[in-house]
Amino acid sequence: MEEEMHTDAKIRAETGTGSSPRGPGCSLRHFACEQNLLSRPDGSASFLQGDTSVLAGVYGPSEVKVSKEIFNKATLEVILRPKIGLPGVAEKSRERLIRNTCEAVVLGTLHPRTSITVVLQVVSDAGSGAQLLACCLNAACMALVDAGVPMRALFCGVTCALDSDGTLVLDPTSKQEKEARAVLTFALDNVERKLLMSSTKGLFSDAEGSAPSTNQSLPRSSSSAWL
Amino acid sequence: MAEAASVAAECLAGCRARGARSVLGQVVVPGEELLLPEQEDAEGPGGAGERPLSLNAGARSRVRVICGPGLRRCGDRLLVTKCGRLRHKEPGGGGGGVYWVDSQQKRYVPVKGDHVIGIVTAKSGDIFKVDVGGSEPASLSYLSFEGATKRNRPNVQVGDLIYGQFVVANKDMEPEMVCIDSCGRANGMGVIGQDGLLFKVTLGLIRKLLAPDCEIIQEVGKLYPLEIVFGMNGRIWVKAKTIQQTLILANILEACEHMTSDQRKQIFSRLAES
């Protein structure tokens, strides 16, 4: 089994920082992933997406404190540490989103009264919260796979920005995010491309917000993440 | 990598379930559904195109297939739950054989019948608590040793190494292990002697080393005289004549996972010379 999965996916010719203008629709920036790089955790992965890079470690299924144990499934914990400073409310909210996504796919009923802990460390941050969330989701999924935790599907995180004339840009740079009127982050599974989690910020209509189910480019680009 | 790309390409085309036979030896990812091969009716002894009458003509008979690690039953299909290569073993008797996913893991999950190396962590009354690397410590009764009776207790202290097998290991109960086999004989199990070195490797390496045709162990045996115990929980105990030889053996076994057989032979020949 390969311990290192180094994936370079460039859908269209891209420069890393996205200084060249990209067409609307399906194009992701350069992303890469490496697994099994830490010796202590049961599974680890590092995910680099554009300018954002997150290191994830998974411990489990391991012992759990009696106060936290659930009698019929595994207790999933997510800890997100920012690059500088102490974790605050934003980290707690992202931890909850990532935990809910992981709980939806991990087969916790196979390991009752155990704990599965996902620790995420932000290594480099482009300054955008939405990008970070997508990168954390991808790193968490790769680390869970490396640890051999049984899952019913894989999931990936992808960010998109809606600018003022309604065009959808996938994987926006920080500059595109600031100028956009809405930034949306989605987590999709690989079985039926269904939506697992969405985190949105900004102003958009219902029709635009149902992009994950109707927009073909979104699932296709995010599916390339599973190469 | 090329195989992974073709897997992804199929997924992009539309996630249809694939036949298990067609995916053997290839990388599978969680979420994939595999179709089981169906049993074909054997031609009857009638010869000239006669087929035996089946009572339920509509239903097709299915082969009884065992679902191994990494796979779950999902209706009449197999759902993949771990990333790895799909393997199949033909059955000895009737039935469809075993399907499983060869995946890499560091964390051990207790399985009934596995022989493991445990470390005694506590002694409470009649039971020892043994750490086997899983989510819970296993319990070992003092009567589960060869020749042990209530008056003749085994000499086991906290911190000792135990080689035993699981008799109870499921997700709902605390694992229990014993150091005797079903006939009451030790058969190599029990307290592991003094000295030596215990170290941890991945579960995949242990399975590779314990395979019947593994050359690594034969070559290591020719190098130095040694005692070695493999636990399915990823723990190996090694003892050689001197501490230096023990450490060399431990390093070789840990490095074996990532070396090709040529590199290994080079290292062994260099060690044999010195």
Coordinates of C-alpha atoms in Angstrom, one line a residue:
Chain A
M1 CA 0.0 0.0 0.0
E2 CA 1.6 3.3 -1.0
E3 CA 2.4 5.4 2.0
E4 CA 2.7 8.6 0.0
M5 CA 0.0 9.9 -2.4
H6 CA 1.3 12.9 -4.0
T7 CA -1.4 14.3 -6.2
D8 CA -0.9 17.3 -8.5
A9 CA -4.2 18.2 -10.2
K10 CA -4.3 21.1 -12.5
I11 CA -7.6 21.2 -14.4
R12 CA -6.6 24.2 -16.5
A13 CA -3.1 25.7 -16.7
E14 CA -2.9 27.6 -13.5
T15 CA -0.3 29.6 -11.6
G16 CA -0.2 28.9 -7.9
T17 CA -1.3 32.3 -6.7
G18 CA -4.0 32.7 -9.3
S19 CA -2.7 36.0 -10.6
S20 CA -3.9 35.1 -14.1
P21 CA -7.6 35.4 -14.5
R22 CA -9.5 32.2 -14.6
G23 CA -12.6 31.5 -16.6
P24 CA -15.8 31.0 -14.7
G25 CA -16.8 27.5 -13.7
C26 CA -14.7 24.4 -13.1
S27 CA -11.1 25.1 -12.2
L28 CA -9.2 24.4 -9.0
R29 CA -5.8 25.7 -8.1
H30 CA -2.8 23.4 -7.6
F31 CA -3.4 21.0 -4.7
A32 CA -1.2 18.3 -3.2
C33 CA -1.5 15.7 -0.5
E34 CA 0.9 13.5 1.4
Q35 CA 0.0 10.6 3.8
N36 CA 1.8 8.8 6.6
L37 CA 4.2 11.6 7.4
L38 CA 4.0 11.5 11.2
S39 CA 5.2 8.5 13.2
R40 CA 3.1 8.9 16.4
P41 CA -0.5 9.2 15.2
D42 CA -2.3 6.2 13.7
G43 CA -2.9 8.1 10.5
S44 CA -1.7 11.4 9.2
A45 CA -2.0 13.6 6.1
S46 CA -0.9 16.9 4.9
F47 CA -3.1 18.8 2.4
L48 CA -1.9 21.8 0.4
Q49 CA -4.5 23.8 -1.5
G50 CA -3.4 27.0 -3.2
D51 CA -1.8 29.0 -0.4
T52 CA -3.4 27.1 2.5
S53 CA -1.8 24.0 4.0
V54 CA -3.1 21.9 6.9
L55 CA -1.6 18.9 8.7
A56 CA -4.0 16.4 10.2
G57 CA -3.4 13.5 12.6
V58 CA -5.9 10.8 13.6
Y59 CA -5.7 8.7 16.7
G60 CA -8.2 5.9 17.0
P61 CA -10.1 3.9 17.8
S62 CA -8.6 4.3 21.2
E63 CA -9.6 4.6 24.9
V64 CA -12.2 7.1 25.9
K65 CA -13.0 8.7 29.2
V66 CA -16.1 7.3 30.8
S67 CA -17.7 10.7 30.8
K68 CA -17.4 11.0 27.1
E69 CA -18.1 7.5 26.0
I70 CA -21.2 6.7 23.9
F71 CA -22.5 3.2 24.4
N72 CA -23.3 2.3 20.8
K73 CA -20.8 4.3 18.7
A74 CA -17.4 5.9 18.6
T75 CA -16.9 9.4 20.1
L76 CA -15.4 11.6 17.4
E77 CA -13.4 14.6 18.5
V78 CA -11.9 17.3 16.3
I79 CA -9.2 19.7 17.5
L80 CA -8.2 22.5 15.2
R81 CA -5.2 24.6 16.1
P82 CA -4.6 27.9 14.3
K83 CA -1.2 28.9 13.0
I84 CA -0.7 31.6 15.6
G85 CA -2.4 32.3 18.8
L86 CA -4.8 30.3 20.9
P87 CA -7.8 28.6 19.5
G88 CA -10.9 30.8 19.7
V89 CA -14.5 30.8 18.7
A90 CA -13.9 30.6 15.0
E91 CA -11.9 27.4 15.5
K92 CA -14.6 25.9 17.7
S93 CA -17.2 26.6 15.1
R94 CA -15.0 25.0 12.4
E95 CA -14.3 22.0 14.6
R96 CA -18.0 21.5 15.0
L97 CA -18.6 21.6 11.2
I98 CA -15.8 19.2 10.6
R99 CA -16.9 16.8 13.3
N100 CA -20.4 16.7 12.0
T101 CA -19.1 15.9 8.5
C102 CA -16.8 13.2 9.8
E103 CA -19.6 11.7 11.9
A104 CA -21.8 11.3 8.9
V105 CA -19.2 9.2 7.0
V106 CA -17.3 7.3 9.7
L107 CA -18.8 4.0 10.7
G108 CA -18.8 4.7 14.4
T109 CA -21.1 1.8 15.3
L110 CA -18.2 -0.7 14.5
H111 CA -16.3 0.7 17.5
P112 CA -18.6 1.6 20.3
R113 CA -17.1 3.1 23.5
T114 CA -14.0 4.2 21.8
S115 CA -12.7 7.6 20.7
I116 CA -11.5 8.7 17.3
T117 CA -9.6 12.0 17.6
V118 CA -8.7 14.2 14.6
V119 CA -6.1 16.9 15.3
L120 CA -5.7 19.6 12.6
Q121 CA -2.8 22.0 12.6
V122 CA -2.9 25.0 10.3
V123 CA 0.6 25.2 8.7
S124 CA 0.0 28.1 6.3
D125 CA -3.0 30.3 5.9
A126 CA -3.9 32.6 3.1
G127 CA -6.1 34.6 5.4
S128 CA -9.4 33.3 4.3
G129 CA -11.7 31.2 6.6
A130 CA -13.6 29.5 3.9
Q131 CA -10.5 28.2 2.1
L132 CA -9.2 27.0 5.4
L133 CA -12.4 25.0 6.2
A134 CA -12.2 23.2 2.8
C135 CA -8.6 22.4 3.3
C136 CA -9.2 21.1 6.8
L137 CA -12.0 18.8 5.5
N138 CA -9.7 17.4 2.8
A139 CA -6.9 16.8 5.2
A140 CA -9.2 15.2 7.8
C141 CA -10.6 12.8 5.1
M142 CA -7.1 11.8 3.9
A143 CA -5.9 11.3 7.5
L144 CA -8.9 9.1 8.3
V145 CA -8.2 7.0 5.3
D146 CA -4.5 6.6 6.3
A147 CA -5.5 5.5 9.8
G148 CA -7.8 2.8 8.4
V149 CA -10.9 4.1 10.2
P150 CA -13.9 2.4 8.5
M151 CA -15.9 4.8 6.5
R152 CA -19.0 4.6 4.3
A153 CA -17.8 7.1 1.8
L154 CA -15.0 9.6 1.2
F155 CA -15.7 13.3 1.4
C156 CA -14.0 16.4 0.1
G157 CA -14.3 20.1 0.8
V158 CA -14.6 22.8 -1.8
T159 CA -15.0 26.6 -1.7
C160 CA -16.7 28.8 -4.2
A161 CA -17.4 32.5 -4.5
L162 CA -20.4 34.2 -6.1
D163 CA -19.4 37.6 -7.5
S164 CA -21.8 40.5 -8.1
D165 CA -23.0 39.4 -11.5
G166 CA -23.8 35.9 -10.4
T167 CA -20.8 34.0 -11.8
L168 CA -19.5 31.1 -9.8
V169 CA -15.8 30.9 -9.2
L170 CA -14.4 27.7 -7.7
D171 CA -11.5 27.7 -5.3
P172 CA -11.3 31.5 -5.1
T173 CA -8.1 33.4 -4.1
S174 CA -8.2 35.7 -1.1
K175 CA -8.6 38.7 -3.5
Q176 CA -11.6 37.0 -5.3
E177 CA -13.1 36.2 -1.9
K178 CA -13.0 39.7 -0.7
E179 CA -14.6 41.1 -3.8
A180 CA -17.3 38.4 -3.9
R181 CA -20.8 38.9 -2.6
A182 CA -21.0 35.4 -1.2
V183 CA -18.6 32.7 -0.3
L184 CA -19.8 29.2 0.1
T185 CA -18.0 26.1 1.4
F186 CA -19.4 22.6 0.8
A187 CA -18.5 19.1 1.8
L188 CA -19.5 16.4 -0.7
D189 CA -19.4 12.6 -0.5
N190 CA -18.0 10.4 -3.3
V191 CA -20.8 7.9 -3.5
E192 CA -23.6 10.0 -4.9
R193 CA -22.0 13.5 -4.8
K194 CA -24.5 14.5 -2.1
L195 CA -24.1 17.5 0.1
L196 CA -22.7 16.7 3.6
M197 CA -22.1 20.1 5.0
S198 CA -22.4 23.7 3.8
S199 CA -21.1 26.9 5.4
T200 CA -22.0 30.1 3.7
K201 CA -21.3 33.8 4.2
G202 CA -22.8 36.6 2.2
L203 CA -25.9 37.4 0.1
F204 CA -27.2 34.9 -2.4
S205 CA -30.6 33.7 -3.7
D206 CA -32.0 30.2 -3.2
A207 CA -31.4 29.3 -6.9
E208 CA -27.7 30.2 -6.6
G209 CA -27.4 28.4 -3.3
S210 CA -28.7 25.1 -4.8
A211 CA -25.5 25.0 -6.9
P212 CA -24.1 21.8 -5.5
S213 CA -27.0 19.7 -6.8
T214 CA -27.4 21.4 -10.1
N215 CA -24.0 22.7 -11.0
Q216 CA -22.1 19.9 -12.8
S217 CA -18.8 21.6 -12.7
L218 CA -18.7 21.6 -8.9
P219 CA -18.9 17.8 -8.4
R220 CA -16.6 17.1 -11.3
S221 CA -13.8 19.3 -10.1
S222 CA -14.1 18.1 -6.5
S223 CA -14.1 14.5 -7.7
S224 CA -10.6 15.0 -9.1
A225 CA -9.6 15.4 -5.5
W226 CA -10.1 11.7 -5.0
L227 CA -7.3 10.8 -7.5
Chain B
M1 CA -1.1 5.5 -9.3
A2 CA -2.4 4.7 -12.8
E3 CA -4.9 2.3 -11.3
A4 CA -6.1 4.9 -8.8
A5 CA -6.6 7.2 -11.8
S6 CA -8.7 4.7 -13.6
V7 CA -10.7 4.1 -10.5
A8 CA -11.4 7.8 -10.2
A9 CA -12.3 7.9 -13.9
E10 CA -14.9 5.3 -13.5
C11 CA -16.3 7.1 -10.5
L12 CA -16.5 10.2 -12.5
A13 CA -18.4 8.4 -15.2
G14 CA -21.1 7.6 -12.7
C15 CA -20.8 5.5 -9.6
R16 CA -22.1 2.2 -10.9
A17 CA -21.5 -0.9 -8.7
R18 CA -18.8 -3.1 -10.2
G19 CA -18.4 -6.8 -10.1
A20 CA -16.0 -8.0 -7.4
R21 CA -14.2 -10.4 -9.8
S22 CA -13.3 -7.6 -12.1
V23 CA -11.7 -5.4 -9.4
L24 CA -9.5 -8.1 -7.8
G25 CA -6.0 -6.7 -7.1
Q26 CA -7.1 -3.2 -7.8
V27 CA -7.3 -0.2 -5.4
V28 CA -10.8 0.3 -4.0
V29 CA -12.0 3.3 -2.0
P30 CA -14.7 3.6 0.7
G31 CA -18.2 4.0 -0.7
E32 CA -17.8 1.6 -3.6
E33 CA -20.3 -1.2 -4.0
L34 CA -19.2 -4.5 -5.4
L35 CA -21.5 -7.1 -7.0
L36 CA -21.0 -10.7 -6.0
P37 CA -20.5 -13.3 -8.7
E38 CA -23.5 -15.5 -9.0
Q39 CA -23.4 -19.3 -8.9
E40 CA -24.0 -20.9 -12.2
D41 CA -26.1 -24.0 -12.4
A42 CA -24.0 -27.0 -13.1
E43 CA -25.0 -29.1 -16.1
G44 CA -26.8 -32.3 -15.0
P45 CA -25.5 -35.7 -15.9
G46 CA -28.2 -36.0 -18.6
G47 CA -25.7 -34.8 -21.2
A48 CA -27.9 -33.9 -24.1
G49 CA -29.0 -30.5 -23.0
E50 CA -31.0 -31.7 -20.0
R51 CA -30.9 -29.5 -17.0
P52 CA -32.1 -30.4 -13.5
L53 CA -35.4 -28.9 -12.5
S54 CA -35.0 -26.2 -9.9
L55 CA -37.9 -25.6 -7.5
N56 CA -37.7 -21.8 -7.5
A57 CA -37.0 -21.2 -11.2
G58 CA -37.1 -17.4 -10.8
A59 CA -34.6 -16.9 -8.1
R60 CA -30.9 -17.3 -8.8
S61 CA -28.9 -19.1 -6.2
R62 CA -26.2 -17.1 -4.6
V63 CA -22.8 -18.3 -3.5
R64 CA -22.1 -18.0 0.1
V65 CA -19.2 -15.5 0.4
I66 CA -17.3 -14.5 3.5
C67 CA -16.8 -10.8 4.0
G68 CA -13.4 -10.1 5.3
P69 CA -11.7 -7.0 6.8
G70 CA -12.5 -3.8 5.0
L71 CA -15.9 -4.9 3.6
R72 CA -19.4 -4.8 4.9
R73 CA -22.6 -6.5 3.6
C74 CA -25.0 -4.0 2.1
G75 CA -28.1 -5.8 0.8
D76 CA -26.8 -8.4 -1.6
R77 CA -23.7 -6.3 -2.4
L78 CA -20.4 -5.6 -0.6
L79 CA -19.7 -2.1 0.6
V80 CA -16.0 -1.1 0.8
T81 CA -15.1 0.6 4.0
K82 CA -11.3 0.9 3.8
C83 CA -8.9 2.0 1.1
G84 CA -6.7 -0.8 -0.3
R85 CA -6.4 -3.6 -2.8
L86 CA -9.2 -6.1 -3.1
R87 CA -8.1 -9.7 -2.6
H88 CA -9.9 -13.0 -2.9
K89 CA -9.2 -16.5 -1.7
E90 CA -10.7 -19.5 -3.3
P91 CA -12.6 -21.8 -1.0
G92 CA -11.3 -25.1 0.1
G93 CA -14.8 -26.7 0.3
G94 CA -18.0 -25.4 -1.0
G95 CA -18.9 -21.7 -0.9
G96 CA -17.6 -18.6 -2.7
G97 CA -14.5 -18.0 -0.8
V98 CA -13.3 -14.9 1.1
Y99 CA -13.1 -11.3 -0.1
W100 CA -11.1 -8.7 1.8
V101 CA -9.3 -5.4 1.4
D102 CA -5.5 -5.3 2.0
S103 CA -5.1 -2.0 3.8
Q104 CA -2.4 -0.5 6.0
Q105 CA -3.0 0.3 9.6
K106 CA -1.1 1.0 12.7
R107 CA -3.9 0.7 15.3
Y108 CA -4.9 -2.8 16.3
V109 CA -8.5 -3.9 16.8
P110 CA -8.9 -7.2 18.8
V111 CA -10.1 -10.1 16.7
K112 CA -11.0 -13.5 18.2
G113 CA -8.3 -16.1 17.7
D114 CA -5.4 -13.7 17.1
H115 CA -2.2 -14.3 18.9
V116 CA -0.9 -11.1 20.4
I117 CA 1.8 -9.8 22.7
G118 CA 0.5 -7.9 25.7
I119 CA 2.0 -6.0 28.6
V120 CA 0.6 -6.6 32.1
T121 CA -0.6 -3.3 33.5
A122 CA -2.5 -4.3 36.6
K123 CA -3.3 -7.2 38.8
S124 CA -6.8 -7.0 40.4
G125 CA -7.9 -10.1 42.3
D126 CA -7.9 -13.0 40.0
I127 CA -7.6 -11.1 36.8
F128 CA -4.6 -9.4 35.1
K129 CA -5.2 -6.4 32.9
V130 CA -3.1 -6.6 29.8
D131 CA -2.5 -3.8 27.4
V132 CA -2.7 -5.1 23.8
G133 CA -2.7 -1.8 21.9
G134 CA -6.5 -1.7 21.3
S135 CA -9.0 0.7 22.8
E136 CA -9.4 -1.3 26.0
P137 CA -7.0 -3.4 28.1
A138 CA -7.8 -7.2 27.8
S139 CA -8.5 -9.3 30.8
L140 CA -6.5 -12.5 31.5
S141 CA -7.4 -14.9 34.3
Y142 CA -4.7 -16.4 36.3
L143 CA -6.2 -19.9 35.6
S144 CA -5.6 -19.5 31.9
F145 CA -2.0 -20.7 32.1
E146 CA -0.8 -24.2 31.6
G147 CA -0.8 -26.1 34.9
A148 CA -2.3 -23.3 36.9
T149 CA -4.6 -24.1 39.8
K150 CA -5.9 -22.1 42.7
R151 CA -3.0 -23.1 44.8
N152 CA -0.4 -23.1 42.0
R153 CA -0.6 -19.5 40.7
P154 CA 1.5 -18.4 37.7
N155 CA 4.4 -16.1 38.4
V156 CA 3.2 -13.0 36.6
Q157 CA 4.2 -9.4 37.6
V158 CA 3.1 -6.0 36.4
G159 CA 5.2 -5.1 33.4
D160 CA 5.7 -8.7 32.2
L161 CA 5.2 -9.5 28.5
I162 CA 2.5 -12.1 27.7
Y163 CA 2.0 -14.0 24.5
G164 CA -1.6 -15.2 24.3
Q165 CA -4.7 -15.4 22.1
F166 CA -8.1 -13.9 22.3
V167 CA -11.1 -16.0 23.2
V168 CA -13.6 -13.1 23.4
A169 CA -13.0 -10.1 21.1
N170 CA -16.0 -8.2 19.7
K171 CA -17.0 -4.6 19.6
D172 CA -19.4 -4.9 22.5
M173 CA -17.4 -6.7 25.2
E174 CA -14.1 -6.2 26.9
P175 CA -11.6 -8.5 25.2
E176 CA -10.5 -11.6 27.0
M177 CA -7.3 -13.5 26.4
V178 CA -5.8 -16.8 27.5
C179 CA -2.4 -18.5 27.4
I180 CA -3.6 -22.0 26.7
D181 CA -5.1 -23.5 23.6
S182 CA -8.3 -25.5 23.5
C183 CA -6.6 -28.7 24.7
G184 CA -5.1 -27.0 27.8
R185 CA -1.5 -26.9 26.6
A186 CA 0.6 -23.7 26.5
N187 CA 1.8 -24.3 22.9
G188 CA 4.3 -21.4 23.1
M189 CA 2.0 -19.0 24.9
G190 CA 2.6 -17.6 28.4
V191 CA 5.0 -15.2 29.9
I192 CA 7.8 -14.1 27.6
G193 CA 11.3 -14.4 29.2
Q194 CA 13.6 -11.8 30.5
D195 CA 15.7 -9.4 28.4
G196 CA 15.1 -8.9 24.7
L197 CA 13.5 -5.9 23.1
L198 CA 9.8 -5.2 22.3
F199 CA 9.0 -2.8 19.5
K200 CA 6.1 -1.8 17.4
V201 CA 5.6 -2.0 13.6
T202 CA 2.6 -1.7 11.3
L203 CA 0.0 -4.5 11.1
G204 CA 0.7 -5.0 7.4
L205 CA 4.4 -5.7 8.1
I206 CA 3.5 -8.4 10.6
R207 CA 1.2 -10.1 8.2
K208 CA 3.9 -10.0 5.5
L209 CA 6.5 -11.5 7.9
L210 CA 4.1 -14.2 9.0
A211 CA 3.2 -15.3 5.5
P212 CA 4.3 -18.9 4.8
D213 CA 6.8 -18.0 2.1
C214 CA 8.5 -15.0 3.7
E215 CA 12.2 -14.9 3.0
I216 CA 13.0 -12.2 5.5
I217 CA 12.7 -14.4 8.5
Q218 CA 14.8 -17.1 6.9
E219 CA 17.5 -14.6 6.1
V220 CA 17.4 -13.0 9.5
G221 CA 17.7 -16.5 11.1
K222 CA 20.9 -17.2 9.1
L223 CA 22.4 -13.9 10.3
Y224 CA 22.4 -14.4 14.1
P225 CA 20.9 -17.0 16.4
L226 CA 17.8 -15.3 17.8
E227 CA 14.5 -15.7 19.6
I228 CA 11.6 -13.9 18.1
V229 CA 7.9 -13.5 18.9
F230 CA 5.4 -11.8 16.5
G231 CA 2.1 -10.4 17.9
M232 CA -0.7 -9.7 15.5
N233 CA -1.2 -6.4 17.3
G234 CA 1.9 -5.0 15.6
R235 CA 4.4 -5.9 18.4
I236 CA 7.6 -7.9 17.9
W237 CA 9.8 -9.2 20.7
V238 CA 13.4 -10.0 19.7
K239 CA 16.3 -11.5 21.7
A240 CA 19.8 -12.2 20.5
K241 CA 23.1 -13.0 22.2
T242 CA 24.2 -9.4 22.7
I243 CA 22.4 -6.1 23.0
Q244 CA 24.1 -4.8 19.8
Q245 CA 22.8 -7.8 17.8
T246 CA 19.3 -7.3 19.2
L247 CA 19.3 -3.7 18.2
I248 CA 20.5 -4.5 14.7
L249 CA 17.8 -7.1 14.3
A250 CA 15.1 -4.6 15.5
N251 CA 16.3 -1.9 13.1
I252 CA 16.3 -4.4 10.2
L253 CA 12.8 -5.6 10.9
E254 CA 11.5 -2.0 11.2
A255 CA 13.2 -1.0 8.0
C256 CA 12.1 -4.1 6.0
E257 CA 8.7 -2.5 5.3
H258 CA 10.2 0.1 3.0
M259 CA 13.0 -1.8 1.4
T260 CA 13.0 -3.7 -1.8
S261 CA 14.3 -7.3 -1.6
D262 CA 17.6 -6.2 -3.4
Q263 CA 18.3 -3.5 -0.8
R264 CA 17.6 -6.1 1.9
K265 CA 19.9 -8.6 0.5
Q266 CA 22.6 -5.9 0.3
I267 CA 22.2 -5.1 3.9
F268 CA 22.2 -8.7 5.0
S269 CA 25.4 -9.5 3.1
R270 CA 27.1 -6.4 4.5
L271 CA 26.1 -7.5 8.1
A272 CA 27.2 -11.0 7.5
E273 CA 30.7 -9.9 6.5
S274 CA 31.2 -7.7 9.6

